Amino acid sequence: MKNIFLCALLLGASTIFAQGPSVDGARAANFLNTIDNQGAAFGSSSLIRNPSNSITGSVHLFDDWSNKGVAVISNDQKVAVNKLNINVQRNTVEARINTDSIFTFNLGKIDRVIIQNRTFKQVYFPIKESNRLLEIIGSSDDFVIYKDYEIDIKEGNPNPMRGAQKDRFIIRDQYYAQIGDTFKKFKLKKKTILKAVGAKADEVEEFAKKNKFSFRKDEDVARILQHYNAL
């Protein structure tokens, strides 16, 4: 597998500054594993195992592998990668190399990953006393709003007389606000966000109202906090 990666690297993979051409999972894997002058790995490849037929649904956040994204190594070093996804069950970032193998990123070597304009970053999560990959919804100098994803299994109905249903993977999410080193559960709604922005609440509320932004939608909250940061 390593030899295949090295061949792919010779075919071309490049860092980007701001924007540039995307590379597939194999080329990205090779490139990441060769740019570190200390030789430390940026991840590893593995074969895809056929999932059990007893559970339906997916452990991946995005519906398919057609996503283009960017692995940000540092402020001036980025790699654009095709076929990225988030494995919620394993709490990892993966790139599809081919039909039967994937590349799993070593998140300790990467600052953050951007997929479909959504940013994911590994941070120390004191609630679980471990590092965890979280989605950044919005941030300011005072606080950061994260979204955590977990896998749950919804039990099916094994009784064929009632229309037998298989167990199903369900992706659940929970918002958290980080203030300093403290993480607390956070409800994405108008009251909690206006409380978080403090003295600038009136200006933030007026901006959201003028632009018809919702305090309950991730993408709108990101825009609201961008405006808050500019005040």
Coordinates of N, CA and C in Angstrom, one line a residue:
M1 N 0.8 -1.2 0.0 CA 0.0 0.0 0.0 C 0.9 1.3 0.0
K2 N 2.0 1.2 0.8 CA 2.9 2.4 0.8 C 3.4 2.7 -0.6
N3 N 3.8 1.6 -1.3 CA 4.4 1.8 -2.7 C 3.3 2.4 -3.6
I4 N 2.1 2.0 -3.4 CA 1.0 2.6 -4.3 C 0.9 4.1 -4.0
F5 N 1.0 4.4 -2.7 CA 0.9 5.8 -2.3 C 2.1 6.6 -2.9
L6 N 3.3 6.1 -2.8 CA 4.5 6.8 -3.4 C 4.3 7.0 -4.9
C7 N 3.8 6.0 -5.6 CA 3.5 6.2 -7.0 C 2.5 7.3 -7.2
A8 N 1.5 7.3 -6.4 CA 0.5 8.4 -6.6 C 1.1 9.8 -6.3
L9 N 2.0 9.8 -5.3 CA 2.7 11.1 -5.0 C 3.4 11.6 -6.2
L10 N 4.1 10.7 -6.9 CA 4.9 11.1 -8.1 C 4.0 11.7 -9.2
L11 N 2.8 11.2 -9.2 CA 1.8 11.7 -10.2 C 1.4 13.1 -9.9
G12 N 1.6 13.5 -8.6 CA 1.3 14.9 -8.3 C 0.4 15.1 -7.2
A13 N 0.8 15.9 -6.2 CA 0.0 16.4 -5.1 C 0.7 17.7 -4.6
S14 N -0.1 18.7 -4.3 CA 0.5 20.0 -4.0 C -0.1 20.7 -2.8
T15 N 0.6 21.5 -2.1 CA 0.0 22.3 -1.1 C -0.7 23.5 -1.9
I16 N -1.6 24.1 -1.2 CA -2.3 25.3 -1.8 C -2.1 26.4 -0.8
F17 N -2.2 27.6 -1.4 CA -2.2 28.8 -0.6 C -3.5 29.5 -1.0
A18 N -4.4 29.5 0.0 CA -5.8 30.0 -0.2 C -6.6 29.0 -1.0
Q19 N -6.4 28.9 -2.3 CA -7.1 28.0 -3.1 C -6.3 27.3 -4.2
G20 N -6.6 26.1 -4.6 CA -5.9 25.4 -5.6 C -6.6 24.2 -6.0
P21 N -6.0 23.4 -6.9 CA -6.6 22.2 -7.4 C -6.7 21.1 -6.3
S22 N -7.8 20.3 -6.3 CA -8.0 19.3 -5.3 C -7.2 18.0 -5.8
V23 N -6.8 17.2 -4.8 CA -6.2 15.9 -5.1 C -7.1 14.8 -4.5
D24 N -6.9 13.6 -5.0 CA -7.7 12.5 -4.5 C -7.1 12.0 -3.2
G25 N -7.8 11.1 -2.5 CA -7.4 10.6 -1.2 C -6.0 10.0 -1.2
A26 N -5.6 9.3 -2.3 CA -4.3 8.6 -2.4 C -3.2 9.6 -2.5
R27 N -3.4 10.6 -3.3 CA -2.3 11.6 -3.5 C -2.2 12.4 -2.2
A28 N -3.3 12.8 -1.6 CA -3.2 13.5 -0.4 C -2.5 12.8 0.7
A29 N -2.8 11.5 0.8 CA -2.2 10.6 1.8 C -0.7 10.6 1.7
N30 N -0.2 10.5 0.4 CA 1.2 10.5 0.2 C 1.8 11.8 0.5
F31 N 1.2 12.8 0.1 CA 1.8 14.2 0.3 C 1.9 14.5 1.7
L32 N 0.8 14.2 2.5 CA 0.9 14.5 3.9 C 1.9 13.7 4.6
N33 N 2.2 12.5 4.2 CA 3.2 11.7 4.9 C 4.6 12.0 4.4
T34 N 4.8 12.9 3.5 CA 6.2 13.2 3.1 C 6.6 14.7 3.4
I35 N 5.6 15.5 3.8 CA 6.0 16.9 4.0 C 6.5 17.2 5.4
D36 N 6.3 16.3 6.3 CA 6.9 16.5 7.6 C 8.3 16.1 7.7
N37 N 9.2 17.1 8.0 CA 10.7 16.8 7.9 C 11.1 15.9 9.0
Q38 N 10.3 15.6 9.9 CA 10.7 14.6 11.0 C 10.1 13.2 10.6
G39 N 9.4 13.1 9.5 CA 8.9 11.8 9.1 C 7.7 11.3 9.8
A40 N 7.0 12.1 10.6 CA 5.9 11.7 11.4 C 4.7 11.5 10.5
A41 N 3.9 10.5 10.7 CA 2.8 10.2 9.8 C 1.6 11.1 10.0
F42 N 1.0 11.5 8.9 CA -0.3 12.3 9.0 C -1.5 11.5 9.0
G43 N -1.3 10.2 9.0 CA -2.5 9.3 9.0 C -2.1 7.9 8.5
S44 N -3.1 7.1 8.2 CA -2.8 5.7 7.8 C -4.0 5.2 6.9
S45 N -3.7 4.3 6.1 CA -4.7 3.7 5.2 C -5.2 2.4 5.8
S46 N -6.4 2.0 5.4 CA -7.0 0.8 5.9 C -8.1 0.3 4.8
L47 N -8.3 -1.0 4.9 CA -9.3 -1.5 4.0 C -10.7 -1.3 4.5
I48 N -11.7 -1.1 3.7 CA -13.1 -1.0 4.1 C -13.7 -2.3 4.3
R49 N -14.2 -2.5 5.4 CA -14.9 -3.8 5.7 C -16.4 -3.7 5.4
N50 N -17.0 -4.7 4.8 CA -18.4 -4.6 4.5 C -19.2 -4.6 5.8
P51 N -20.1 -3.6 6.0 CA -20.8 -3.4 7.2 C -21.8 -4.6 7.4
S52 N -22.1 -4.8 8.7 CA -23.1 -5.8 9.0 C -24.5 -5.5 8.4
N53 N -25.1 -6.5 7.9 CA -26.5 -6.2 7.3 C -27.5 -6.1 8.3
S54 N -27.2 -6.2 9.6 CA -28.1 -6.1 10.7 C -28.4 -4.7 11.1
I55 N -27.6 -3.8 10.6 CA -27.8 -2.3 10.9 C -27.8 -1.5 9.7
T56 N -28.8 -0.7 9.5 CA -28.9 0.2 8.3 C -28.4 1.6 8.7
G57 N -28.4 2.5 7.7 CA -27.9 3.9 8.0 C -26.4 3.9 7.8
S58 N -25.8 5.1 8.2 CA -24.4 5.3 8.0 C -23.8 5.9 9.2
V59 N -22.5 5.6 9.4 CA -21.7 6.2 10.5 C -21.1 7.5 10.1
H60 N -21.2 7.9 8.8 CA -20.6 9.1 8.3 C -21.5 10.3 8.3
L61 N -21.0 11.4 8.5 CA -21.8 12.7 8.7 C -22.4 13.1 7.3
F62 N -21.6 13.1 6.3 CA -22.1 13.5 5.0 C -22.7 12.3 4.2
D63 N -23.7 12.5 3.4 CA -24.4 11.5 2.7 C -23.6 10.6 1.8
D64 N -22.6 11.3 1.1 CA -21.8 10.5 0.2 C -20.3 11.0 0.3
W65 N -19.5 10.6 -0.7 CA -18.1 10.9 -0.7 C -17.7 11.9 -1.8
S66 N -18.7 12.7 -2.2 CA -18.4 13.6 -3.3 C -17.9 14.9 -2.8
N67 N -17.6 15.0 -1.5 CA -17.2 16.3 -0.9 C -15.8 16.7 -1.2
K68 N -15.6 17.9 -1.5 CA -14.3 18.5 -1.6 C -13.9 19.3 -0.3
G69 N -12.7 19.2 0.1 CA -12.4 19.8 1.4 C -10.9 20.2 1.4
V70 N -10.5 20.8 2.5 CA -9.1 21.3 2.7 C -8.6 20.8 4.1
A71 N -7.5 20.2 4.1 CA -6.8 19.9 5.3 C -5.8 21.0 5.6
V72 N -6.0 21.7 6.7 CA -5.1 22.9 7.0 C -4.1 22.4 8.0
I73 N -2.8 22.4 7.5 CA -1.7 22.0 8.4 C -1.2 23.1 9.2
S74 N -1.1 24.3 8.6 CA -0.7 25.5 9.3 C -1.3 26.6 8.5
N75 N -1.1 27.9 8.9 CA -1.7 29.0 8.3 C -1.2 29.2 6.8
D76 N -0.1 28.7 6.5 CA 0.4 28.9 5.1 C 0.6 27.5 4.4
Q77 N 0.1 26.5 4.9 CA 0.2 25.2 4.3 C -1.1 24.4 4.3
K78 N -1.7 24.2 3.2 CA -3.0 23.5 3.1 C -3.0 22.5 1.9
V79 N -3.8 21.5 2.1 CA -3.9 20.5 1.0 C -5.4 20.3 0.7
A80 N -5.8 20.6 -0.6 CA -7.2 20.3 -1.0 C -7.3 18.9 -1.3
V81 N -8.4 18.3 -0.8 CA -8.6 16.8 -0.9 C -10.0 16.5 -1.3
N82 N -10.2 15.6 -2.3 CA -11.5 15.2 -2.7 C -11.9 14.0 -1.8
K83 N -13.2 13.7 -1.8 CA -13.8 12.5 -1.2 C -13.5 12.5 0.3
L84 N -13.8 13.6 1.0 CA -13.6 13.7 2.4 C -14.9 13.4 3.2
N85 N -14.8 12.8 4.4 CA -16.0 12.6 5.2 C -15.6 12.5 6.6
I86 N -16.6 12.7 7.5 CA -16.4 12.6 9.0 C -17.0 11.2 9.4
N87 N -16.2 10.4 10.0 CA -16.7 9.2 10.6 C -17.1 9.5 12.0
V88 N -18.4 9.6 12.3 CA -18.9 10.0 13.6 C -18.6 8.9 14.6
Q89 N -18.8 7.7 14.2 CA -18.6 6.6 15.2 C -17.1 6.6 15.7
R90 N -16.2 6.8 14.8 CA -14.8 6.8 15.2 C -14.2 8.2 15.6
N91 N -15.0 9.2 15.3 CA -14.6 10.6 15.6 C -13.3 10.9 14.8
T92 N -13.3 10.7 13.5 CA -12.2 10.9 12.7 C -12.6 11.5 11.4
V93 N -11.5 12.0 10.7 CA -11.7 12.5 9.3 C -11.1 11.4 8.4
E94 N -11.9 11.1 7.3 CA -11.4 10.1 6.4 C -11.5 10.6 4.9
A95 N -10.6 10.1 4.1 CA -10.7 10.3 2.7 C -10.7 9.0 1.9
R96 N -11.6 8.9 1.0 CA -11.8 7.7 0.2 C -10.7 7.6 -0.8
I97 N -9.9 6.5 -0.7 CA -8.8 6.3 -1.7 C -9.3 5.6 -2.9
N98 N -10.0 4.6 -2.7 CA -10.6 3.9 -3.9 C -11.8 3.1 -3.3
T99 N -12.4 2.2 -4.0 CA -13.6 1.5 -3.6 C -13.5 0.7 -2.4
D100 N -12.3 0.3 -2.1 CA -12.1 -0.6 -0.9 C -11.1 -0.2 0.1
S101 N -10.7 1.1 0.1 CA -9.8 1.6 1.1 C -9.9 3.1 1.4
I102 N -9.6 3.5 2.6 CA -9.7 4.8 3.0 C -8.4 5.3 3.7
F103 N -8.2 6.6 3.8 CA -7.1 7.2 4.5 C -7.7 7.9 5.7
T104 N -7.2 7.5 6.9 CA -7.7 8.2 8.1 C -6.6 9.2 8.6
F105 N -7.0 10.4 8.8 CA -6.1 11.5 9.2 C -5.7 11.4 10.6
N106 N -4.4 11.7 10.9 CA -3.9 11.8 12.2 C -4.2 13.3 12.6
L107 N -5.3 13.5 13.4 CA -5.7 14.9 13.7 C -4.7 15.6 14.6
G108 N -3.8 14.9 15.2 CA -2.8 15.6 16.0 C -1.8 16.3 15.1
K109 N -1.8 16.0 13.8 CA -0.8 16.7 12.9 C -1.5 17.7 12.0
I110 N -2.8 17.9 12.2 CA -3.5 18.8 11.3 C -4.3 19.8 12.2
D111 N -4.2 21.1 11.8 CA -4.9 22.1 12.6 C -6.4 22.0 12.5
R112 N -6.9 21.8 11.3 CA -8.4 21.7 11.1 C -8.6 21.2 9.7
V113 N -9.9 20.8 9.5 CA -10.3 20.3 8.2 C -11.6 21.0 7.8
I114 N -11.7 21.5 6.6 CA -12.9 22.2 6.1 C -13.5 21.4 5.0
I115 N -14.8 21.0 5.2 CA -15.6 20.3 4.3 C -16.9 21.0 4.0
Q116 N -17.1 21.3 2.7 CA -18.3 22.0 2.3 C -18.5 23.3 3.2
N117 N -17.5 24.0 3.3 CA -17.5 25.3 4.1 C -17.8 25.1 5.6
R118 N -17.7 23.9 6.1 CA -17.9 23.6 7.5 C -16.5 23.2 8.1
T119 N -16.2 23.8 9.2 CA -14.8 23.6 9.8 C -14.9 22.7 11.0
F120 N -14.0 21.7 11.0 CA -13.9 20.7 12.0 C -12.5 20.7 12.6
K121 N -12.4 20.7 14.0 CA -11.1 20.8 14.6 C -11.1 19.9 15.9
Q122 N -10.0 19.3 16.1 CA -9.8 18.5 17.3 C -9.3 19.4 18.4
V123 N -10.0 19.3 19.5 CA -9.7 20.1 20.7 C -9.8 19.2 21.9
Y124 N -9.2 19.7 23.0 CA -9.3 18.9 24.2 C -10.7 19.2 24.8
F125 N -11.5 18.1 25.0 CA -12.9 18.2 25.4 C -13.0 17.7 26.9
P126 N -13.0 18.6 27.9 CA -12.9 18.2 29.3 C -14.1 17.4 29.7
I127 N -15.3 17.6 29.0 CA -16.4 16.8 29.4 C -16.2 15.3 29.3
K128 N -15.4 14.9 28.3 CA -15.1 13.5 28.1 C -13.6 13.2 28.4
E129 N -12.9 14.2 28.9 CA -11.5 14.1 29.3 C -10.7 13.5 28.2
S130 N -10.8 14.0 27.0 CA -10.0 13.5 25.9 C -10.1 14.5 24.7
N131 N -9.2 14.3 23.8 CA -9.3 15.1 22.6 C -10.5 14.7 21.7
R132 N -11.2 15.6 21.1 CA -12.4 15.2 20.3 C -12.5 16.1 19.1
L133 N -13.0 15.6 18.0 CA -13.2 16.3 16.8 C -14.6 17.0 16.9
L134 N -14.6 18.3 16.8 CA -15.9 19.1 16.9 C -16.0 20.0 15.7
E135 N -17.2 20.3 15.4 CA -17.5 21.3 14.3 C -17.5 22.7 15.0
I136 N -16.8 23.6 14.4 CA -16.9 25.0 14.9 C -18.0 25.7 14.2
I137 N -19.0 26.1 15.0 CA -20.2 26.8 14.4 C -19.9 28.3 14.3
G138 N -19.3 28.9 15.3 CA -18.9 30.3 15.3 C -18.0 30.6 16.5
S139 N -17.3 31.7 16.4 CA -16.3 32.0 17.4 C -16.2 33.5 17.6
S140 N -15.7 33.9 18.7 CA -15.3 35.3 19.0 C -14.2 35.3 19.9
D141 N -13.7 36.5 20.3 CA -12.7 36.6 21.3 C -13.1 36.1 22.7
D142 N -14.4 36.0 22.9 CA -15.0 35.7 24.2 C -15.4 34.2 24.3
F143 N -15.8 33.6 23.2 CA -16.3 32.3 23.3 C -16.3 31.6 22.0
V144 N -16.5 30.3 22.0 CA -16.6 29.5 20.7 C -17.8 28.6 20.9
I145 N -18.6 28.5 19.8 CA -19.7 27.5 19.8 C -19.3 26.3 19.0
Y146 N -19.3 25.1 19.6 CA -19.0 23.9 18.9 C -20.3 23.0 18.8
K147 N -20.2 22.1 17.8 CA -21.2 21.1 17.7 C -20.6 19.7 17.7
D148 N -21.0 18.9 18.6 CA -20.5 17.5 18.8 C -21.4 16.5 18.2
Y149 N -20.9 15.5 17.5 CA -21.7 14.5 16.9 C -21.4 13.1 17.5
E150 N -22.5 12.4 17.7 CA -22.3 11.0 18.3 C -23.3 10.1 17.5
I151 N -22.9 8.8 17.6 CA -23.7 7.7 16.9 C -24.6 7.0 18.0
D152 N -25.8 6.9 17.6 CA -26.7 6.1 18.5 C -27.3 5.0 17.6
I153 N -27.8 3.9 18.2 CA -28.5 2.9 17.4 C -29.9 2.8 17.8
K154 N -30.8 3.0 16.8 CA -32.2 2.9 17.1 C -32.6 1.5 16.8
E155 N -33.2 0.8 17.8 CA -33.5 -0.6 17.7 C -34.7 -0.7 16.7
G156 N -34.6 -1.7 15.9 CA -35.7 -2.0 15.0 C -36.7 -3.0 15.6
N157 N -37.6 -3.4 14.8 CA -38.7 -4.3 15.2 C -38.4 -5.7 14.6
P158 N -38.0 -6.6 15.4 CA -37.6 -8.0 14.9 C -38.8 -8.8 14.5
N159 N -40.0 -8.4 14.9 CA -41.2 -9.2 14.7 C -41.7 -9.1 13.2
P160 N -41.6 -10.2 12.4 CA -42.0 -10.1 11.0 C -43.5 -9.9 10.9
M161 N -44.3 -10.2 11.9 CA -45.7 -10.0 11.8 C -46.1 -8.5 11.8
R162 N -45.1 -7.7 12.3 CA -45.4 -6.3 12.4 C -44.5 -5.5 11.4
G163 N -44.0 -6.2 10.4 CA -43.1 -5.5 9.5 C -41.7 -5.4 10.0
A164 N -41.0 -6.4 10.0 CA -39.6 -6.4 10.6 C -38.8 -5.3 10.1
Q165 N -38.1 -4.6 11.1 CA -37.2 -3.5 10.7 C -35.9 -3.8 11.4
K166 N -34.8 -3.4 10.7 CA -33.5 -3.6 11.2 C -33.1 -2.4 12.1
D167 N -32.1 -2.7 13.0 CA -31.5 -1.6 13.8 C -31.0 -0.5 12.8
R168 N -30.9 0.7 13.3 CA -30.5 1.8 12.4 C -29.5 2.8 13.1
F169 N -28.4 3.2 12.4 CA -27.5 4.2 13.0 C -28.2 5.5 12.9
I170 N -28.2 6.3 14.0 CA -28.7 7.6 14.1 C -27.6 8.5 14.6
I171 N -27.4 9.6 13.8 CA -26.4 10.6 14.2 C -27.1 11.7 15.1
R172 N -26.7 11.9 16.3 CA -27.2 12.9 17.2 C -26.2 14.0 17.4
D173 N -26.7 15.2 17.7 CA -25.7 16.3 17.9 C -26.1 17.1 19.2
Q174 N -25.0 17.8 19.7 CA -25.2 18.6 20.9 C -24.3 19.8 20.7
Y175 N -24.8 21.0 21.0 CA -24.0 22.2 21.0 C -23.3 22.5 22.3
Y176 N -22.1 23.0 22.2 CA -21.4 23.4 23.5 C -20.8 24.8 23.2
A177 N -20.7 25.6 24.3 CA -20.0 26.9 24.3 C -18.7 26.7 25.1
Q178 N -17.6 27.2 24.6 CA -16.4 27.2 25.3 C -16.0 28.6 25.7
I179 N -15.9 28.8 27.0 CA -15.4 30.1 27.5 C -14.2 29.8 28.4
G180 N -13.0 30.3 27.9 CA -11.8 29.9 28.5 C -11.6 28.4 28.3
D181 N -11.3 27.7 29.4 CA -11.1 26.3 29.4 C -12.4 25.5 29.7
T182 N -13.5 26.2 29.9 CA -14.7 25.6 30.3 C -15.7 25.4 29.2
F183 N -16.3 24.2 29.1 CA -17.3 23.8 28.1 C -18.6 23.6 28.8
K184 N -19.6 24.2 28.2 CA -21.0 24.0 28.8 C -22.0 23.7 27.6
K185 N -23.0 22.9 27.9 CA -24.0 22.6 26.9 C -24.6 24.0 26.5
F186 N -25.0 24.1 25.3 CA -25.5 25.4 24.8 C -26.6 25.2 23.8
K187 N -27.7 25.9 24.0 CA -28.9 25.9 23.1 C -28.8 27.0 22.1
L188 N -28.8 26.5 20.8 CA -28.7 27.5 19.7 C -30.1 28.2 19.5
K189 N -30.2 29.3 20.3 CA -31.5 30.1 20.1 C -31.2 31.5 20.5
K190 N -32.1 32.4 20.2 CA -31.9 33.8 20.3 C -31.5 34.2 21.7
K191 N -32.2 33.8 22.7 CA -31.9 34.2 24.1 C -30.5 33.9 24.5
T192 N -30.0 32.7 24.2 CA -28.7 32.3 24.7 C -27.6 33.0 23.9
I193 N -27.8 33.3 22.6 CA -26.8 33.9 21.8 C -26.7 35.4 22.2
L194 N -27.8 36.1 22.4 CA -27.8 37.5 22.8 C -27.2 37.7 24.1
K195 N -27.4 36.7 25.0 CA -26.8 36.8 26.3 C -25.3 36.6 26.2
A196 N -24.8 35.8 25.3 CA -23.4 35.6 25.1 C -22.7 36.8 24.6
V197 N -23.3 37.6 23.7 CA -22.7 38.7 23.2 C -22.7 40.0 24.1
G198 N -23.5 39.9 25.2 CA -23.4 40.9 26.2 C -23.9 42.2 25.8
A199 N -23.1 43.2 25.9 CA -23.5 44.6 25.7 C -23.8 45.0 24.3
K200 N -23.4 44.1 23.4 CA -23.7 44.3 21.9 C -24.9 43.6 21.5
A201 N -25.7 43.1 22.4 CA -26.9 42.3 22.1 C -27.9 43.0 21.1
D202 N -28.1 44.3 21.4 CA -29.1 45.1 20.6 C -28.6 45.2 19.2
E203 N -27.3 45.5 19.0 CA -26.8 45.6 17.6 C -26.8 44.3 16.9
V204 N -26.5 43.2 17.6 CA -26.5 41.9 17.0 C -28.0 41.5 16.6
E205 N -28.9 41.8 17.5 CA -30.3 41.4 17.2 C -30.8 42.2 16.0
E206 N -30.5 43.5 15.9 CA -30.9 44.3 14.8 C -30.3 43.8 13.5
F207 N -29.0 43.4 13.5 CA -28.4 42.8 12.3 C -29.1 41.6 11.9
A208 N -29.4 40.7 12.8 CA -30.0 39.4 12.5 C -31.4 39.7 11.9
K209 N -32.1 40.6 12.5 CA -33.5 40.9 12.0 C -33.5 41.5 10.6
K210 N -32.6 42.5 10.4 CA -32.4 43.1 9.1 C -32.1 42.1 8.0
N211 N -31.3 41.1 8.3 CA -30.9 40.2 7.3 C -31.7 38.9 7.3
K212 N -32.7 38.8 8.1 CA -33.6 37.7 8.3 C -32.8 36.4 8.6
F213 N -31.8 36.6 9.5 CA -31.0 35.4 9.9 C -31.7 34.8 11.1
S214 N -31.6 33.4 11.2 CA -32.2 32.7 12.3 C -31.1 32.4 13.3
F215 N -31.5 32.5 14.6 CA -30.6 32.1 15.7 C -30.5 30.6 15.9
R216 N -31.3 29.9 15.1 CA -31.3 28.4 15.3 C -30.6 27.7 14.2
K217 N -30.1 28.4 13.1 CA -29.5 27.8 12.0 C -28.0 28.0 12.1
D218 N -27.2 26.9 11.9 CA -25.8 27.0 12.1 C -25.2 28.1 11.2
E219 N -25.5 28.0 9.9 CA -24.9 29.0 9.0 C -25.2 30.4 9.3
D220 N -26.5 30.7 9.8 CA -26.9 32.0 10.1 C -26.2 32.5 11.4
V221 N -26.0 31.6 12.3 CA -25.3 31.9 13.6 C -23.9 32.3 13.3
A222 N -23.2 31.6 12.3 CA -21.9 31.9 11.9 C -21.8 33.3 11.4
R223 N -22.7 33.7 10.6 CA -22.8 35.1 10.0 C -23.0 36.1 11.1
I224 N -23.9 35.8 12.0 CA -24.2 36.7 13.1 C -23.0 37.0 14.0
L225 N -22.2 35.9 14.2 CA -21.0 36.1 15.1 C -19.9 36.8 14.3
Q226 N -19.9 36.6 13.0 CA -18.9 37.4 12.2 C -19.2 38.9 12.3
H227 N -20.4 39.2 12.3 CA -20.8 40.6 12.4 C -20.5 41.1 13.9
Y228 N -20.7 40.3 14.8 CA -20.4 40.6 16.2 C -18.9 40.9 16.4
N229 N -18.1 40.1 15.8 CA -16.7 40.3 15.9 C -16.2 41.6 15.2
A230 N -17.0 42.1 14.3 CA -16.6 43.3 13.6 C -17.1 44.6 14.3
L231 N -17.9 44.4 15.3 CA -18.4 45.6 16.0 C -17.4 46.3 16.9

